[in-house]
Tab-separated table of C-alpha atoms and ligand atoms in Angstrom:
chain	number	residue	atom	x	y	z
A	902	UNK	CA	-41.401	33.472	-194.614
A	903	UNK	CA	-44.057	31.404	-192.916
A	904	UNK	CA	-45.897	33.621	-190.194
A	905	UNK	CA	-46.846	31.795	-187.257
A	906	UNK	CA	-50.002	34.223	-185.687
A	907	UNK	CA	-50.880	33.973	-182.291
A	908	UNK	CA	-53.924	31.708	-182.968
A	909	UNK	CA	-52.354	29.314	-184.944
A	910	UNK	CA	-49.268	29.178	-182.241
A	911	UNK	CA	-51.780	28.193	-179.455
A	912	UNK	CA	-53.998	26.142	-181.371
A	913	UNK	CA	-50.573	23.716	-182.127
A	914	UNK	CA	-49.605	24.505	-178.870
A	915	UNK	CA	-53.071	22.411	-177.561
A	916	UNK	CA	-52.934	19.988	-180.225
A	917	UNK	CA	-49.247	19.299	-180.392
A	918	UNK	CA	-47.925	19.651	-177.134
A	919	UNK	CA	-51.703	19.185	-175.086
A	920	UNK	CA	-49.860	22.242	-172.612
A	921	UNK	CA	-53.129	24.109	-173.201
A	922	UNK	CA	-57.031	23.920	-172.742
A	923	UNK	CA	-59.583	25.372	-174.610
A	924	UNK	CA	-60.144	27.967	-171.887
A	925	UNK	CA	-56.801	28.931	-171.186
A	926	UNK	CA	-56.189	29.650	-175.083
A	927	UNK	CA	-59.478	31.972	-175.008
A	928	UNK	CA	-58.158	33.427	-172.266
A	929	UNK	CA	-55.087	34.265	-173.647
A	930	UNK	CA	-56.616	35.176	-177.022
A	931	UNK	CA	-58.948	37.439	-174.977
A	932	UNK	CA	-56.408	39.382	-173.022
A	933	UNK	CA	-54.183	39.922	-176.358
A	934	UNK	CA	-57.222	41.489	-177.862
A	935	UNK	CA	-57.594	43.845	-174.504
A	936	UNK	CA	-54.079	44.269	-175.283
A	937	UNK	CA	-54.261	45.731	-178.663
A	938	UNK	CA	-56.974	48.009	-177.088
A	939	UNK	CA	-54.802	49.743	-174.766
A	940	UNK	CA	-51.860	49.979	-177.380
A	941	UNK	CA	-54.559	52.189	-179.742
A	942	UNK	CA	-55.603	54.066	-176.557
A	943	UNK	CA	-52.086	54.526	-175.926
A	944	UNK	CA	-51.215	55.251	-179.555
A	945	UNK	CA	-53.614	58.214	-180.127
A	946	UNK	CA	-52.130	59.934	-176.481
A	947	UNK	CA	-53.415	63.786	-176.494
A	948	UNK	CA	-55.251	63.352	-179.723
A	949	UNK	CA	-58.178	61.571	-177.985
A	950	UNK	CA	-57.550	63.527	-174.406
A	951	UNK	CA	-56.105	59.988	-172.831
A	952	UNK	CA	-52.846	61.424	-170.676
A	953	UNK	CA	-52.288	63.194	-167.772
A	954	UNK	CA	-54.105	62.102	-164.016
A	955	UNK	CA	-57.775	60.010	-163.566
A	956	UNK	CA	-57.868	62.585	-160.547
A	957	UNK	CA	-58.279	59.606	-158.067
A	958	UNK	CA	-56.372	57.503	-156.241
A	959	UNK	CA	-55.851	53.774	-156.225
A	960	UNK	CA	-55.690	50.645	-153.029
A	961	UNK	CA	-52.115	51.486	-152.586
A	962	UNK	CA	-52.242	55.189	-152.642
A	963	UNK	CA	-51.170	55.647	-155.737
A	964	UNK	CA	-52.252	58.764	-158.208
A	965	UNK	CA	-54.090	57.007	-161.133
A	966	UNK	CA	-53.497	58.278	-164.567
A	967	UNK	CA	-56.410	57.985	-167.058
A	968	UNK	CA	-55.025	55.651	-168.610
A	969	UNK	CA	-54.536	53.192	-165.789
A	970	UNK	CA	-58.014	53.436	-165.208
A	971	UNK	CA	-59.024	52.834	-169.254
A	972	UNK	CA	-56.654	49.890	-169.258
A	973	UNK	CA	-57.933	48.432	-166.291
A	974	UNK	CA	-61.840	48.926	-167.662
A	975	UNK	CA	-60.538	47.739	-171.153
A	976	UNK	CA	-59.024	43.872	-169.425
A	977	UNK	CA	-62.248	43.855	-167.203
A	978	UNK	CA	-64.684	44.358	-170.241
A	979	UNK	CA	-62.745	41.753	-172.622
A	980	UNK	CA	-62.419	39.162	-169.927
A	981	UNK	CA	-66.043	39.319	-168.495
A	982	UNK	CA	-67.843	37.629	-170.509
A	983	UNK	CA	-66.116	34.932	-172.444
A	984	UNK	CA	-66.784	31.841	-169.650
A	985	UNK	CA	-63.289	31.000	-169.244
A	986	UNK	CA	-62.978	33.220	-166.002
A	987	UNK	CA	-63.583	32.659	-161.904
A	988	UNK	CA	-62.612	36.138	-161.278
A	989	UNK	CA	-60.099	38.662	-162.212
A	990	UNK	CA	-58.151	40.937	-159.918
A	991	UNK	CA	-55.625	44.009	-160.422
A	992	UNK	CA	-53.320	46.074	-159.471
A	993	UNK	CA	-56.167	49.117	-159.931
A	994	UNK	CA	-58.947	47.059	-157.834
A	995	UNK	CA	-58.665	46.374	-154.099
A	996	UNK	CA	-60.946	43.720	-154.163
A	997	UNK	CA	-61.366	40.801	-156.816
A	998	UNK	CA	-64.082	41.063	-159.820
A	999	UNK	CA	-66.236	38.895	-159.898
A	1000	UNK	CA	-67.814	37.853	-162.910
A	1001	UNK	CA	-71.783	39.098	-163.071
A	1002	UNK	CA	-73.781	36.097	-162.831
A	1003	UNK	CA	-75.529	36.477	-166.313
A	1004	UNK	CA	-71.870	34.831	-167.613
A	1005	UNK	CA	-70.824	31.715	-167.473
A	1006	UNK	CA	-67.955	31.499	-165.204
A	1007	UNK	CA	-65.086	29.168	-165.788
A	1008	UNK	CA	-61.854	28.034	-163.955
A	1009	UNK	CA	-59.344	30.599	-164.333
A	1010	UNK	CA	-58.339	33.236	-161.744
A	1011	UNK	CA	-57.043	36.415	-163.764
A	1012	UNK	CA	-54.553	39.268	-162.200
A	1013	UNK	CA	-53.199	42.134	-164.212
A	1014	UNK	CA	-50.806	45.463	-163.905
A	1015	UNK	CA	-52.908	47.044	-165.928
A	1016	UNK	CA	-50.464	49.313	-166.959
A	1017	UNK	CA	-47.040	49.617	-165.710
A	1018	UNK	CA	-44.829	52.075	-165.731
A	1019	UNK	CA	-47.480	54.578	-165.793
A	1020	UNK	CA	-45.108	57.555	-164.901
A	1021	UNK	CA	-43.727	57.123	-168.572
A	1022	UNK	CA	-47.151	57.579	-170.032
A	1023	UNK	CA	-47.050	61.487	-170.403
A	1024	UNK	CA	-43.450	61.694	-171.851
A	1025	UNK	CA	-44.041	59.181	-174.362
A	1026	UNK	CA	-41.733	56.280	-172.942
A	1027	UNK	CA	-42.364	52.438	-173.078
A	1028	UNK	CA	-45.018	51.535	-170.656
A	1029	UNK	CA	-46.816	47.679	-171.034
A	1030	UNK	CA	-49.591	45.572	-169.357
A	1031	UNK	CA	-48.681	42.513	-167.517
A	1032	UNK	CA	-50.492	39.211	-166.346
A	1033	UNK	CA	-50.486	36.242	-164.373
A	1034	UNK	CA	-53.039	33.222	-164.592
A	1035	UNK	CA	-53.900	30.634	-162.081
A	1036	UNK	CA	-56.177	27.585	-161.548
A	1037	UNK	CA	-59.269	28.300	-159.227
A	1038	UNK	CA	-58.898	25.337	-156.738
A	1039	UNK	CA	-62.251	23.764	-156.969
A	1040	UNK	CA	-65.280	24.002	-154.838
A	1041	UNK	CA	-63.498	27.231	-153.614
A	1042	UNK	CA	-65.136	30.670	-153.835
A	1043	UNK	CA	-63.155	33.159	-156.309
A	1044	UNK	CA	-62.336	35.661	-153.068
A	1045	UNK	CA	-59.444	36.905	-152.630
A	1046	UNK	CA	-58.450	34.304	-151.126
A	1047	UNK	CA	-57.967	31.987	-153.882
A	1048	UNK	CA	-55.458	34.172	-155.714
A	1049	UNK	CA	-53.122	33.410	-153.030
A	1050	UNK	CA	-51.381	30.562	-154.720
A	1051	UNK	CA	-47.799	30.784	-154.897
A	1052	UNK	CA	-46.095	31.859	-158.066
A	1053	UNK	CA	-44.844	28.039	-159.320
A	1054	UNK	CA	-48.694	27.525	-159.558
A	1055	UNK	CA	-49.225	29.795	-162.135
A	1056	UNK	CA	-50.282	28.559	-165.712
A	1057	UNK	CA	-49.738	30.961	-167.299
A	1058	UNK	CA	-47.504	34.073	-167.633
A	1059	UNK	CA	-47.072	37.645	-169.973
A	1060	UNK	CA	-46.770	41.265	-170.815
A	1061	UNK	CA	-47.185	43.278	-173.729
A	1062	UNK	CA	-44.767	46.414	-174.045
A	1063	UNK	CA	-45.905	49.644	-175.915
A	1064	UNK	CA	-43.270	50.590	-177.441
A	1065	UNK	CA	-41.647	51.536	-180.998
A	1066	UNK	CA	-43.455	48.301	-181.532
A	1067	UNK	CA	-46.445	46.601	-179.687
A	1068	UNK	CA	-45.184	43.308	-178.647
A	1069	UNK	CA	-46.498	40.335	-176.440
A	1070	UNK	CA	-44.221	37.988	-174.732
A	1071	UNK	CA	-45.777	34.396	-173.498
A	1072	UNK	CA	-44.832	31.767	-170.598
A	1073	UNK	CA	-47.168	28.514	-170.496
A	1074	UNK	CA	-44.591	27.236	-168.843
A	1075	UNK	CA	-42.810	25.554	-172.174
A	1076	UNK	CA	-40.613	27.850	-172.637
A	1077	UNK	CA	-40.893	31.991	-173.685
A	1078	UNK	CA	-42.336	33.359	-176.939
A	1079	UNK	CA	-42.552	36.765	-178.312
A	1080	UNK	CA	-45.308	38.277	-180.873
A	1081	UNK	CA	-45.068	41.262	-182.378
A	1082	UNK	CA	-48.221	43.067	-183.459
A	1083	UNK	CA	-48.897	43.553	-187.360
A	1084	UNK	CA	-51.079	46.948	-186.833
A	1085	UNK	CA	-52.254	46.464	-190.036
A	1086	UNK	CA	-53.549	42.791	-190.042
A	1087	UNK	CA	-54.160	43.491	-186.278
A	1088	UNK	CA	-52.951	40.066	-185.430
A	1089	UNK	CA	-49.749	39.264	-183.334
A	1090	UNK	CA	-47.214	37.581	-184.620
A	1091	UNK	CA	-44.482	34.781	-183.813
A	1092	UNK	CA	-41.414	36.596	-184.181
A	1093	UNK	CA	-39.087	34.854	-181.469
A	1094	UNK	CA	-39.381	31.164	-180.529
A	1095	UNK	CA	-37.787	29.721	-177.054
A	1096	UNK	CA	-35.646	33.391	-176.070
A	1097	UNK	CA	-33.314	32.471	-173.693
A	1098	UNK	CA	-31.155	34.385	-171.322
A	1099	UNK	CA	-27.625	34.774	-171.270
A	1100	UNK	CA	-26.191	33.719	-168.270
A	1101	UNK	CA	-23.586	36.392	-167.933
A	1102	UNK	CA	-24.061	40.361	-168.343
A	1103	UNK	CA	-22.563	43.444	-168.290
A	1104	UNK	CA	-25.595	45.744	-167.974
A	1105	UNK	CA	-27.620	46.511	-164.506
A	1106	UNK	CA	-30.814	48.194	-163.599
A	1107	UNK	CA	-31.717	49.926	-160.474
A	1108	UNK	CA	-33.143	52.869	-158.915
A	1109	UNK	CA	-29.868	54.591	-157.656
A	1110	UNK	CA	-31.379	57.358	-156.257
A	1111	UNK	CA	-31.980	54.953	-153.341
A	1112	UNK	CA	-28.577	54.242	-152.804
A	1113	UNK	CA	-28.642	55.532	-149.259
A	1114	UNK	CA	-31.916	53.280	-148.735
A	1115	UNK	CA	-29.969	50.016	-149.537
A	1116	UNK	CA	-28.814	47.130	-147.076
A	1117	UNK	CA	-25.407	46.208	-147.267
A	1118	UNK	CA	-25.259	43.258	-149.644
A	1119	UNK	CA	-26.942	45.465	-152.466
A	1120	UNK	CA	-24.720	47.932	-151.860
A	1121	UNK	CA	-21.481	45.864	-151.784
A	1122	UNK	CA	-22.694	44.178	-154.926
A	1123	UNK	CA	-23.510	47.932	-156.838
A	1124	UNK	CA	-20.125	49.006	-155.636
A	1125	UNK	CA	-18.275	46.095	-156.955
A	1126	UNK	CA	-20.341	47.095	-160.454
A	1127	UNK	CA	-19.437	50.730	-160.133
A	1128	UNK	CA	-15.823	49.772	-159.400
A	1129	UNK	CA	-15.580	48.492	-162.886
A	1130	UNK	CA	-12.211	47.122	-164.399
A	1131	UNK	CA	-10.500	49.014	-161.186
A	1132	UNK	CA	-12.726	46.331	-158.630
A	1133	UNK	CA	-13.157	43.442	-157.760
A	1134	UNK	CA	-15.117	42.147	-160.440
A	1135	UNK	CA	-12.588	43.440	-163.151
A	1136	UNK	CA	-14.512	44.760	-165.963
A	1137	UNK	CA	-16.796	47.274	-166.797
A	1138	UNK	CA	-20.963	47.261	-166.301
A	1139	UNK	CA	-23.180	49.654	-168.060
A	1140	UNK	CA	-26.549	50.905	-166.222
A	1141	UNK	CA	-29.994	50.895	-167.766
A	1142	UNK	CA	-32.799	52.044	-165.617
A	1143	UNK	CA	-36.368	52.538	-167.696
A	1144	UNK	CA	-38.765	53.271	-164.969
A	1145	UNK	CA	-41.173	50.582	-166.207
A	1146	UNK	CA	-40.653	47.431	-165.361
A	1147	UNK	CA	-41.987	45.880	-168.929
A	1148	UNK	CA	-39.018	47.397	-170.297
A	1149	UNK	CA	-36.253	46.841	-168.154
A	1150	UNK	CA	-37.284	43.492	-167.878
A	1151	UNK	CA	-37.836	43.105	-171.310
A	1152	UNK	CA	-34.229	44.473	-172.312
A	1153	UNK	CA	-33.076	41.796	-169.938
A	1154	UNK	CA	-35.010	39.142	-171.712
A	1155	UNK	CA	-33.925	40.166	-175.030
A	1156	UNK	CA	-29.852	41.009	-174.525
A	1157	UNK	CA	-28.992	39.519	-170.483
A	1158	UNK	CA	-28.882	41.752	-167.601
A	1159	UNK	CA	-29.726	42.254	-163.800
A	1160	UNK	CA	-32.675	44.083	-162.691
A	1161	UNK	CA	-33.123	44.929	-158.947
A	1162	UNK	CA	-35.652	46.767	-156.877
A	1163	UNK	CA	-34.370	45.558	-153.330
A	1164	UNK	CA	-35.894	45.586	-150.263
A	1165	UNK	CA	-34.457	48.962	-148.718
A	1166	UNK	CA	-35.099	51.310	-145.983
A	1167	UNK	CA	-37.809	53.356	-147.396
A	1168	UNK	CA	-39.774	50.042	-148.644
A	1169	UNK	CA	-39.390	47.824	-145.685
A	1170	UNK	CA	-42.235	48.070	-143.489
A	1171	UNK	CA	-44.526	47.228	-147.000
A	1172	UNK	CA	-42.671	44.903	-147.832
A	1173	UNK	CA	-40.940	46.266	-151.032
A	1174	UNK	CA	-41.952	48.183	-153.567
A	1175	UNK	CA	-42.937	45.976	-156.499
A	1176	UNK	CA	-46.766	43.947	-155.783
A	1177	UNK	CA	-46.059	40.222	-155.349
A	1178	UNK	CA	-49.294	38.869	-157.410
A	1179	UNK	CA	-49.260	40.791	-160.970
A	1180	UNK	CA	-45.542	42.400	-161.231
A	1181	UNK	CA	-42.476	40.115	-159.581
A	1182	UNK	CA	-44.291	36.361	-160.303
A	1183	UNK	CA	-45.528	36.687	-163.967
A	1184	UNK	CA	-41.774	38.263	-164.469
A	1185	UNK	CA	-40.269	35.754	-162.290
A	1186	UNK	CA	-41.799	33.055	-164.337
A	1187	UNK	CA	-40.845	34.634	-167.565
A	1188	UNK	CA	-37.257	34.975	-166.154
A	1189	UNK	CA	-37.179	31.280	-165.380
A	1190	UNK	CA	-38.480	29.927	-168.098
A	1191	UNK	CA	-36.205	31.504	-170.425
A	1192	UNK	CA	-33.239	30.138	-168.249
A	1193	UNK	CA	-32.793	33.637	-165.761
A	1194	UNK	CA	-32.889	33.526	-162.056
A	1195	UNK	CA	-35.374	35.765	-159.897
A	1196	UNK	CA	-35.287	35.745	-156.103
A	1197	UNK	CA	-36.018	38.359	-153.300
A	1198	UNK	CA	-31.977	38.367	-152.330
A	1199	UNK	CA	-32.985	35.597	-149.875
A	1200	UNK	CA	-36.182	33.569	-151.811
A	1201	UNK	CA	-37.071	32.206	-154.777
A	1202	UNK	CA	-39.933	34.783	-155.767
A	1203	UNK	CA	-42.297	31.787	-157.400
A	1204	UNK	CA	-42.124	29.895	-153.943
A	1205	UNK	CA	-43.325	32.707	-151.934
A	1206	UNK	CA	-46.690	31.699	-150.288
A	1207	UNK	CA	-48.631	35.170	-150.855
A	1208	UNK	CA	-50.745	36.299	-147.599
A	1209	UNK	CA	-52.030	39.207	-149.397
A	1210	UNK	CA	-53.832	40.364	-152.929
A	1211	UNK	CA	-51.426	43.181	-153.429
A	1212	UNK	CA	-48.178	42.449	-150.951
A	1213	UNK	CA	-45.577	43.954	-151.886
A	1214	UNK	CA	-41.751	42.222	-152.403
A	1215	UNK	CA	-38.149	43.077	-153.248
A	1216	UNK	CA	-37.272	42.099	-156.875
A	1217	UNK	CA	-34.109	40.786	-157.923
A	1218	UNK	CA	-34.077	38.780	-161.524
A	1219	UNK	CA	-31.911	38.139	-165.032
A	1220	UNK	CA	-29.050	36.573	-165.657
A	1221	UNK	CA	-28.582	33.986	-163.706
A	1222	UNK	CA	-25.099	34.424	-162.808
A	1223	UNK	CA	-25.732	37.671	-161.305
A	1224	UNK	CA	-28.729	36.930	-160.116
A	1225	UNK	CA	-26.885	33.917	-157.991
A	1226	UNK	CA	-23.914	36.511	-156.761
A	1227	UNK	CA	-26.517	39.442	-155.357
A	1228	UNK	CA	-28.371	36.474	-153.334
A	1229	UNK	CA	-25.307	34.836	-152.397
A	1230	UNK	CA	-24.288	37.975	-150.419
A	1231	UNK	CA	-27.431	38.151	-148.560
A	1232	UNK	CA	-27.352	35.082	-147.464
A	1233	UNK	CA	-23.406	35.529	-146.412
B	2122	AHG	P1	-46.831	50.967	-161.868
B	2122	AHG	O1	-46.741	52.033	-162.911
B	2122	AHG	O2	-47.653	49.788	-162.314
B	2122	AHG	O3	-47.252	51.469	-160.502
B	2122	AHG	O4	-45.385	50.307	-161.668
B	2122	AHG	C1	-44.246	51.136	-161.546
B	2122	AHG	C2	-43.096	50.311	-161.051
B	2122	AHG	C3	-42.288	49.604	-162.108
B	2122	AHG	O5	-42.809	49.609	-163.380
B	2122	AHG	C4	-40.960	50.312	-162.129
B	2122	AHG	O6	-39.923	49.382	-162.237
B	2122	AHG	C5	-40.901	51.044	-160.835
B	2122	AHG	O7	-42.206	51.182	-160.365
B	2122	AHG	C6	-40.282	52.398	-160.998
B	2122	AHG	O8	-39.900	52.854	-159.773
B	2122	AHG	P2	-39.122	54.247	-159.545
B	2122	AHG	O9	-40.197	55.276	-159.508
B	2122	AHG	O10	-38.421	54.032	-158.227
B	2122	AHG	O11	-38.132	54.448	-160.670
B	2123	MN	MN1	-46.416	48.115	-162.363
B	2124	MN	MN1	-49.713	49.756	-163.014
């Protein structure tokens, strides 16, 4: 079997297809390698003292765990210094990073979930790392105010998931790709070209705990899925619900399915509960470009002019059938 690695997948990608620059593939060499970092911090777990809380808290409130904080120092450390960057921001960060001034800086604006789905980490399920990349307009100072491009703009899209297997899934907006990392050779490696999306599923994803939170078009929708062959919709669904969005949205990427995390009760006055910038438009992008739909129940996410690093918005993406139904019935 001919192995296609990362490298020599981007390198064809820039000489082939000319989709890439020389920048963009360091930078997306660079944040695989930050990747593989985190997956051996994550790998050796109590051994080397990396679970349970940082102690501190981060720009939305939220406990960190240690190894929120490691991931987000690993991505920072990788990316400073390579030239390719304007400045980086995350999910962990309130403001952007700059890059020191003893680096070259270069035209890419950075943003990463460092590591999402962080309440798996201590019970050993699937957590991942997921980023977005956009073009610094020019002449413009890397503040925060330059990140707030909306999602179309982005040039680039990915996550890895740590999981049974380490694997990295790419957008540059030709389609989606997934590696899968050889621990041995410590290389990833092309192991699905162009995944697409069925259009049709079976299988849902959402917090149901917030039922009572809901507006009425999710609602209607999850009780047309609960009613099964006995509703409307006249067959069964099954329900999926990982608790980290790299793996639900993964599933959905791999075998169809609908993945929602609405705008509800509870959520509303921030907006939602999933951060605009580094969770719903990489995944919206990925979504789209492997033929899925992704929309706020009343927006395409990727149009969505951002006012704010970390805003928050309701989620809805997969299959693109279902996808189309859910919005369809908030905008009845
Ligand atoms: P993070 O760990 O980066 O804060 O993200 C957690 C997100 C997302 O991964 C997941 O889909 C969702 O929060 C889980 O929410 P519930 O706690 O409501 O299940
Ligand atoms: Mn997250
Ligand atoms: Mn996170």
């Amino acid at each position: 079997m001919r192995r296609i690695s990362l490298s020599r997948f981007l390198i064809e990608e820039q000489r082939n297809k000319n989709v890439i620059s020389s920048d963009l593939r360091l930078l997306i060499e660079v944040v695989a390698r930050a990747c593989k970092s985190i997956s051996i911090a994550i790998g050796k777990g109590a051994l080397a003292d990396v679970l349970g809380g940082a102690g501190s808290d981060n720009v939305q409130g939220e406990a960190q765990k240690k190894l929120d904080v490691i991931s987000n120092e690993i991505l920072l450390e990788a990316n400073e210094w390579g030239g390719h960057l304007a400045a980086m921001a995350s999910e962990e960060m309130e403001l952007p990073h700059a890059i020191p001034n003893r680096y070259p800086k270069g035209e890419y604006l950075l943003l990463f979930d460092p590591l999402d789905g962080s309440s798996n980490i201590d019970v050993n399920v699937s957590v991942g790392t997921i980023f977005s990349v956009l073009q610094c307009p020019e002449g413009i100072t890397p503040d925060a105010q330059a990140f707030l491009q909306a999602g179309r703009r982005q040039v680039c899209a990915g996550y890895a998931v740590y999981g049974p297997t380490t694997l990295l899934v790419l957008t540059l907006g030709d389609g989606v790709n997934i590696f899968t990392l050889d621990r041995e050779l410590g290389s990833f490696v092309l192991t699905q070209a162009d995944v697409k999306i069925p259009a049709d599923t079976r299988e849902f994803a959402i917090n149901a705990s917030n039922a009572r939170y809901w507006e009425p078009p999710v609602k209607r929708y999850i009780d047309e899925l609960l009613a099964g062959k006995d509703g409307p919709r006249g067959v069964d669904f099954n329900m999926r619900w990982v608790a980290s969005m790299v793996a639900d949205v993964h599933r959905i990427l791999c075998r169809g399915g609908i993945f929602l995390y609405p705008l509800d009760s509870k959520t509303r006055a921030q907006g939602g509960k999933l951060r605009l910038m580094y969770e719903a438009n990489p995944m919206a992008f990925i979504i789209e470009q492997a033929g899925g739909g992704a929309t706020t129940g009343r927006t395409r996410i990727l149009d969505i002019q951002p006012e704010k690093l970390h805003q928050r918005v309701p989620v809805i993406l997969g299959s693109r059938n279902e996808v189309e139904r859910v919005t369809a019935y908030h905008c009845a």
